[in-house]
Amino acid sequence: RRSALSSAGVPAMPQPVAGLWIDWDTSKMWKRMRVQVSSYALNALGREPKVTVADRTVRLSPTALAPSAARQAYALVDASAGCKYFAKAFTDDESPMQEMRARATARFLAEQWSRRMLDQPLVFLPLQLMRCDGSEAPFSLMALEPWVPSGNSANPLAAHYVGAPSELTEAFSHFTWHYSGGELLVAEAHGAPTTLTGPRIHSSGETFGVG
């Protein structure tokens, strides 16, 4: 029988591009901007995420990392904290708030899993919403995800290679279905080995949109 689940989630991180790397040493020369960054955290299923808003000074790479990709991604540095990120633009058919809610939900469920499976903890990378006022930014809204260092110094983008789901992530999906009482299921999570990104959430209602 065909399920009536609806689905929504976060598009996967950019695939590695041969010969492309991020020259973080030049970031002090990148475009400097004042932005507003919103962080989302969920304390229980069925509730709206708690939102924390902060003003930040950031520097954005002058060009997209993979200009031909369906979703453009830039390198970004938080000028005050020195933290490195991928800043991903939204396409016309994507809902920023839905994406933030999906990631906050996946992170909450990963925390519940990790409390029960101490020998196999999982974590989803946090996702933040960056609002860019003015004409200095290429997009008014962008999603921020931490840049994860790679052991391959020639191609740091390889840190975000999207691998196939593992038995562990499949077990986690099964757990989310039972934990939520059959209300939702987190699927298609990718990462290595236990740090995940790109979750897609299927739900019995319309919280995460119509898939």
Coordinates of C-alpha atoms in Angstrom, one line a residue:
R1 CA 0.0 0.0 0.0
R2 CA 1.3 3.4 -1.0
S3 CA 2.1 5.6 2.0
A4 CA 0.4 9.0 2.4
L5 CA 3.5 10.5 3.9
S6 CA 4.6 14.0 2.8
S7 CA 8.3 14.9 2.8
A8 CA 10.7 17.8 3.0
G9 CA 14.3 18.2 3.9
V10 CA 17.7 19.7 3.3
P11 CA 19.4 19.4 -0.1
A12 CA 22.8 17.6 0.1
M13 CA 26.0 19.4 0.4
P14 CA 27.9 20.2 -2.8
Q15 CA 29.7 17.3 -4.3
P16 CA 33.5 17.5 -4.4
V17 CA 34.8 19.3 -7.6
A18 CA 38.1 18.1 -9.0
G19 CA 40.8 20.7 -8.7
L20 CA 38.7 23.0 -6.5
W21 CA 39.7 24.0 -3.0
I22 CA 39.1 26.9 -0.7
D23 CA 41.9 29.3 -0.1
W24 CA 41.1 30.4 3.4
D25 CA 44.3 32.3 3.7
T26 CA 42.8 35.0 1.4
S27 CA 39.6 35.3 3.4
K28 CA 40.7 38.7 4.9
M29 CA 40.3 40.1 1.5
W30 CA 36.8 38.8 0.9
K31 CA 33.7 41.0 1.0
R32 CA 32.9 42.1 4.6
M33 CA 29.3 42.2 5.5
R34 CA 27.1 42.8 8.6
V35 CA 24.4 40.1 8.7
Q36 CA 21.8 38.7 11.0
V37 CA 22.2 35.0 11.9
S38 CA 19.3 32.9 13.3
S39 CA 19.9 29.6 15.1
Y40 CA 17.2 27.0 15.7
A41 CA 16.9 24.4 18.4
L42 CA 14.1 22.0 19.2
N43 CA 13.3 20.8 22.7
A44 CA 10.4 18.5 21.9
L45 CA 8.6 17.1 18.9
G46 CA 5.4 19.0 18.0
R47 CA 6.8 22.4 19.2
E48 CA 8.2 25.3 17.2
P49 CA 12.0 25.5 17.4
K50 CA 13.5 28.1 19.8
V51 CA 15.2 30.9 17.7
T52 CA 18.3 32.8 18.8
V53 CA 19.2 35.8 16.7
A54 CA 22.6 37.5 16.6
D55 CA 24.3 40.2 14.5
R56 CA 27.6 39.0 13.0
T57 CA 30.3 40.4 10.8
V58 CA 31.3 37.9 8.1
R59 CA 33.4 37.6 5.0
L60 CA 32.0 35.9 1.9
S61 CA 34.1 34.4 -0.9
P62 CA 33.9 36.5 -4.1
T63 CA 32.6 33.7 -6.3
A64 CA 30.6 30.5 -5.8
L65 CA 32.5 27.3 -5.2
A66 CA 30.7 25.5 -8.0
P67 CA 28.9 28.1 -10.1
S68 CA 27.2 25.5 -12.3
A69 CA 25.6 23.7 -9.4
A70 CA 21.8 23.8 -8.9
R71 CA 22.3 25.4 -5.5
Q72 CA 25.2 27.9 -5.3
A73 CA 27.5 27.6 -2.3
Y74 CA 30.1 30.1 -1.1
A75 CA 32.8 29.9 1.5
L76 CA 32.2 32.2 4.5
V77 CA 34.2 33.2 7.6
D78 CA 32.7 34.6 10.8
A79 CA 35.1 37.6 11.2
S80 CA 34.6 37.8 14.9
A81 CA 34.9 34.1 15.9
G82 CA 37.0 32.9 13.0
C83 CA 34.6 30.0 12.3
K84 CA 34.4 28.7 8.7
Y85 CA 31.2 27.8 6.9
F86 CA 29.5 27.0 3.7
A87 CA 26.9 29.6 2.8
K88 CA 24.3 28.0 0.5
A89 CA 21.8 30.0 -1.5
F90 CA 18.1 29.0 -1.6
T91 CA 16.4 28.2 -4.9
D92 CA 13.0 29.6 -5.8
D93 CA 11.1 26.5 -4.8
E94 CA 12.7 26.1 -1.3
S95 CA 11.3 27.3 2.0
P96 CA 14.0 28.6 4.4
M97 CA 11.9 28.2 7.5
Q98 CA 11.0 24.6 6.5
E99 CA 14.6 23.8 6.0
M100 CA 15.6 25.2 9.4
R101 CA 12.7 23.3 11.1
A102 CA 13.8 20.1 9.3
R103 CA 17.4 20.3 10.5
A104 CA 16.4 21.3 14.1
T105 CA 14.1 18.2 14.2
A106 CA 16.8 15.9 12.8
R107 CA 19.3 17.2 15.4
F108 CA 16.8 16.7 18.2
L109 CA 16.1 13.1 17.2
A110 CA 19.8 12.5 16.8
E111 CA 20.3 13.7 20.4
Q112 CA 17.6 11.2 21.6
W113 CA 19.2 8.4 19.7
S114 CA 22.7 9.2 21.2
R115 CA 21.3 9.2 24.7
R116 CA 20.2 5.6 24.1
M117 CA 23.0 4.4 21.9
L118 CA 26.1 5.6 23.8
D119 CA 28.5 3.5 21.7
Q120 CA 27.1 4.8 18.4
P121 CA 26.2 8.5 18.8
L122 CA 25.1 10.5 15.9
V123 CA 25.0 14.3 15.3
F124 CA 23.7 16.4 12.5
L125 CA 25.6 19.5 11.5
P126 CA 23.8 22.6 12.7
L127 CA 22.1 24.8 10.2
Q128 CA 21.6 28.6 10.6
L129 CA 19.7 31.2 8.6
M130 CA 21.7 34.2 7.5
R131 CA 19.8 37.4 6.5
C132 CA 21.8 39.8 4.3
D133 CA 20.4 43.3 4.0
G134 CA 21.7 45.6 1.4
S135 CA 23.2 45.1 -2.1
E136 CA 26.6 43.7 -1.0
A137 CA 25.4 40.1 -0.7
P138 CA 24.5 37.9 -3.7
F139 CA 21.4 36.6 -2.0
S140 CA 19.1 38.0 0.8
L141 CA 18.8 34.6 2.6
M142 CA 21.5 31.9 2.9
A143 CA 21.8 28.7 4.9
L144 CA 25.0 28.4 7.0
E145 CA 26.5 25.0 7.6
P146 CA 29.9 24.5 9.3
W147 CA 32.9 23.6 7.1
V148 CA 34.4 20.3 8.2
P149 CA 38.2 20.1 7.7
S150 CA 39.3 17.3 5.4
G151 CA 42.4 15.1 5.6
N152 CA 42.9 15.8 1.9
S153 CA 44.6 19.2 1.9
A154 CA 44.4 19.4 -1.9
N155 CA 40.6 19.3 -1.9
P156 CA 38.9 20.3 1.4
L157 CA 35.6 20.1 -0.3
A158 CA 36.0 16.3 -0.1
A159 CA 35.1 16.7 3.5
H160 CA 31.5 17.1 2.4
Y161 CA 31.4 14.2 0.0
V162 CA 27.9 12.8 0.1
G163 CA 28.2 9.0 0.7
A164 CA 25.5 6.4 0.6
P165 CA 23.4 5.8 3.7
S166 CA 24.9 3.3 6.1
E167 CA 23.3 0.6 8.2
L168 CA 23.7 3.0 11.1
T169 CA 21.7 5.8 9.5
E170 CA 19.1 3.3 8.4
A171 CA 18.8 2.1 12.0
F172 CA 18.5 5.8 13.0
S173 CA 15.6 6.2 10.5
H174 CA 13.8 3.3 12.1
F175 CA 14.3 4.8 15.5
T176 CA 12.8 8.2 14.5
W177 CA 9.7 6.4 13.3
H178 CA 9.2 4.7 16.6
Y179 CA 10.2 7.6 18.7
S180 CA 7.7 9.9 17.0
G181 CA 4.9 7.3 17.3
G182 CA 4.8 6.9 13.5
E183 CA 4.4 10.7 12.9
L184 CA 7.6 11.2 11.1
L185 CA 10.7 9.5 9.7
V186 CA 14.2 11.0 9.1
A187 CA 15.7 9.5 5.9
E188 CA 18.5 10.0 3.4
A189 CA 21.0 11.3 6.0
H190 CA 24.6 11.3 4.7
G191 CA 28.0 11.7 6.3
A192 CA 31.1 10.1 7.6
P193 CA 31.2 8.4 9.9
T194 CA 28.7 9.7 12.4
T195 CA 28.5 13.4 11.6
L196 CA 25.5 13.8 9.3
T197 CA 24.0 16.3 6.9
G198 CA 21.2 16.4 4.3
P199 CA 18.3 14.8 6.1
R200 CA 14.9 14.5 4.5
I201 CA 11.9 14.2 6.8
H202 CA 8.7 12.3 5.9
S203 CA 5.7 13.1 8.0
S204 CA 2.1 12.0 8.3
G205 CA 0.9 15.6 8.4
E206 CA 1.8 18.7 6.5
T207 CA 4.5 20.1 8.9
F208 CA 7.3 19.4 6.4
G209 CA 5.3 20.2 3.3
V210 CA 4.0 18.1 0.5
G211 CA 6.6 15.9 -1.1

